[in-house]
Amino acid sequence: MRRPLVAGNWKMNGSRADAGKLLDGIFQGADSVDETEIAVCPPFILIPLTADKLARGSNVAWGGQDLDTHTSGAYTGEVSGGMLRDYGCTFVIVGHSERRSIYGEDDATVASKFKVAQEHGLIPILCVGELLEEREADQTETVVARQLDAVLELCGIESMEQAVIAYEPVWAIGTGKTATPEQAQAVHAFIRNKLRELNSTIAGGVRILYGGSVKAANAAELFAQDDIDGGLIGGASLDADEFLNICRAG
Ligand code: 13P
């Protein structure tokens, strides 16, 4: 049985004061969420505050939104996996579509970020997903398979024992256009079946999250699908009540 996971990706939002209020709200409400594992991924600069707020007995984990492929050294502006671990991060998002499209991260870079995350004891949340034109050209499975293969070839199927996958169709991110539960389930099943060809036990255990305009109003229907094990939440994770209601739908 896979335990559902709901992770908030705050992206580049929030002052220290905003984050403090949001974290207090999540902390207070998280006790009433039983089954779902909860995580938040704030901007790097808010991770120390997050660690301070959540380390005091909350059941909420935290993580980074990205990390560098290097361990340390002359890489101005970057943050390493070791630094994230030092601040108590459990998770780190790798290959978010905004990193791929705005910052030019290719499949090989994403795969090496996945690898270095695990080397530092972090659980990577590997994002995959197609653009609208790729879906319209019937390329969804080809694109998702290519994104997954880059990681599987570098790290092997065993790496999926300590990883989370997030299917985020790019056309659904921040647009208010959620994939239908059937559309999402079809891609999630494709991902799991692809992993099953390599190792059925690992494929059965890996959590595959859906991301893209998830709200409290549509979460339950999405999370009820056989191969959807929770969500990666952008905009709706900036409101504690809304985010907790999504967690309750897990
Ligand atoms: P939205 O929930 O704002 O669509 O963002 C999804 C996402 O990109 C989470 O990583």
Short mmCIF file of N, CA and C and ligand atoms in Angstrom, two decimals, residues 7-11 93 96-98 127 166 168-170 172-177 210-215 231-237 246, ligand 1:
data_model
loop_
_atom_site.label_atom_id
_atom_site.label_comp_id
_atom_site.label_asym_id
_atom_site.label_seq_id
_atom_site.Cartn_x
_atom_site.Cartn_y
_atom_site.Cartn_z
N ALA A 7 2.82 17.38 -1.71
CA ALA A 7 3.96 18.29 -1.52
C ALA A 7 3.60 19.64 -2.13
N GLY A 8 3.88 20.70 -1.37
CA GLY A 8 3.64 22.05 -1.86
C GLY A 8 4.91 22.60 -2.48
N ASN A 9 4.80 23.09 -3.70
CA ASN A 9 5.92 23.76 -4.37
C ASN A 9 5.58 25.26 -4.39
N TRP A 10 6.23 25.99 -3.51
CA TRP A 10 5.88 27.42 -3.38
C TRP A 10 6.40 28.26 -4.54
N LYS A 11 7.32 27.66 -5.32
CA LYS A 11 7.98 28.42 -6.40
C LYS A 11 8.60 29.69 -5.81
N ILE A 93 12.93 18.71 -5.34
CA ILE A 93 12.30 18.60 -6.67
C ILE A 93 13.42 18.65 -7.72
N HIS A 96 11.74 20.13 -12.62
CA HIS A 96 10.46 20.82 -12.78
C HIS A 96 10.40 21.44 -14.17
N SER A 97 9.23 21.50 -14.76
CA SER A 97 9.14 22.00 -16.15
C SER A 97 9.64 23.43 -16.26
N GLU A 98 9.53 24.21 -15.17
CA GLU A 98 10.05 25.59 -15.25
C GLU A 98 11.58 25.58 -15.29
N CYS A 127 10.17 15.40 -11.78
CA CYS A 127 9.03 15.88 -12.56
C CYS A 127 9.18 15.50 -14.03
N ALA A 166 6.68 12.86 -10.24
CA ALA A 166 5.52 13.75 -10.36
C ALA A 166 5.21 13.94 -11.84
N GLU A 168 3.52 16.10 -14.34
CA GLU A 168 2.97 17.45 -14.42
C GLU A 168 2.86 17.86 -15.89
N PRO A 169 1.68 17.67 -16.47
CA PRO A 169 1.52 18.13 -17.86
C PRO A 169 1.71 19.64 -17.89
N VAL A 170 2.62 20.11 -18.74
CA VAL A 170 3.02 21.51 -18.69
C VAL A 170 1.82 22.43 -18.96
N ALA A 172 -1.03 22.16 -17.92
CA ALA A 172 -1.94 22.24 -16.76
C ALA A 172 -1.33 23.04 -15.61
N ILE A 173 -0.07 23.46 -15.76
CA ILE A 173 0.62 24.13 -14.64
C ILE A 173 0.26 25.61 -14.61
N GLY A 174 -0.36 26.03 -13.54
CA GLY A 174 -0.67 27.44 -13.35
C GLY A 174 -1.70 27.98 -14.33
N THR A 175 -2.37 27.11 -15.04
CA THR A 175 -3.31 27.56 -16.08
C THR A 175 -4.77 27.43 -15.64
N GLY A 176 -5.00 26.71 -14.55
CA GLY A 176 -6.38 26.41 -14.16
C GLY A 176 -6.97 25.26 -14.97
N LYS A 177 -6.22 24.74 -15.95
CA LYS A 177 -6.70 23.61 -16.78
C LYS A 177 -6.14 22.32 -16.22
N TYR A 210 0.44 13.65 -9.07
CA TYR A 210 -0.04 14.48 -10.18
C TYR A 210 0.14 15.95 -9.80
N GLY A 211 0.57 16.77 -10.75
CA GLY A 211 0.66 18.21 -10.52
C GLY A 211 0.13 18.98 -11.71
N GLY A 212 -0.52 20.09 -11.43
CA GLY A 212 -1.07 20.94 -12.48
C GLY A 212 -2.47 21.38 -12.12
N SER A 213 -2.55 22.59 -11.52
CA SER A 213 -3.84 23.18 -11.16
C SER A 213 -4.68 22.30 -10.23
N VAL A 214 -4.00 21.62 -9.30
CA VAL A 214 -4.75 20.86 -8.28
C VAL A 214 -5.27 21.85 -7.23
N LYS A 215 -6.53 21.67 -6.87
CA LYS A 215 -7.18 22.49 -5.83
C LYS A 215 -7.94 21.53 -4.91
N GLY A 231 -0.23 14.57 -4.75
CA GLY A 231 -0.05 15.69 -5.68
C GLY A 231 1.14 16.55 -5.37
N LEU A 232 1.61 17.25 -6.41
CA LEU A 232 2.61 18.31 -6.27
C LEU A 232 1.87 19.60 -6.58
N ILE A 233 1.76 20.45 -5.57
CA ILE A 233 0.80 21.55 -5.62
C ILE A 233 1.54 22.88 -5.70
N GLY A 234 1.22 23.68 -6.70
CA GLY A 234 1.83 25.00 -6.83
C GLY A 234 0.98 26.05 -6.12
N GLY A 235 0.23 26.83 -6.90
CA GLY A 235 -0.52 27.97 -6.38
C GLY A 235 -1.34 27.67 -5.13
N ALA A 236 -2.01 26.54 -5.12
CA ALA A 236 -2.91 26.24 -4.00
C ALA A 236 -2.15 25.87 -2.72
N SER A 237 -0.83 25.73 -2.82
CA SER A 237 -0.07 25.42 -1.59
C SER A 237 0.31 26.69 -0.83
N ILE A 246 -6.44 19.86 0.48
CA ILE A 246 -5.90 18.96 -0.56
C ILE A 246 -5.26 17.74 0.13
P1 13P B 1 0.01 24.78 -10.05
O1 13P B 1 -0.59 23.92 -8.97
O2 13P B 1 0.09 26.24 -9.67
O3 13P B 1 -0.63 24.56 -11.37
O4 13P B 1 1.55 24.33 -10.20
C1 13P B 1 1.84 23.00 -10.33
C2 13P B 1 3.31 22.83 -10.20
O5 13P B 1 4.08 23.23 -11.05
C3 13P B 1 3.81 22.20 -8.98
O6 13P B 1 5.16 21.87 -9.11
#
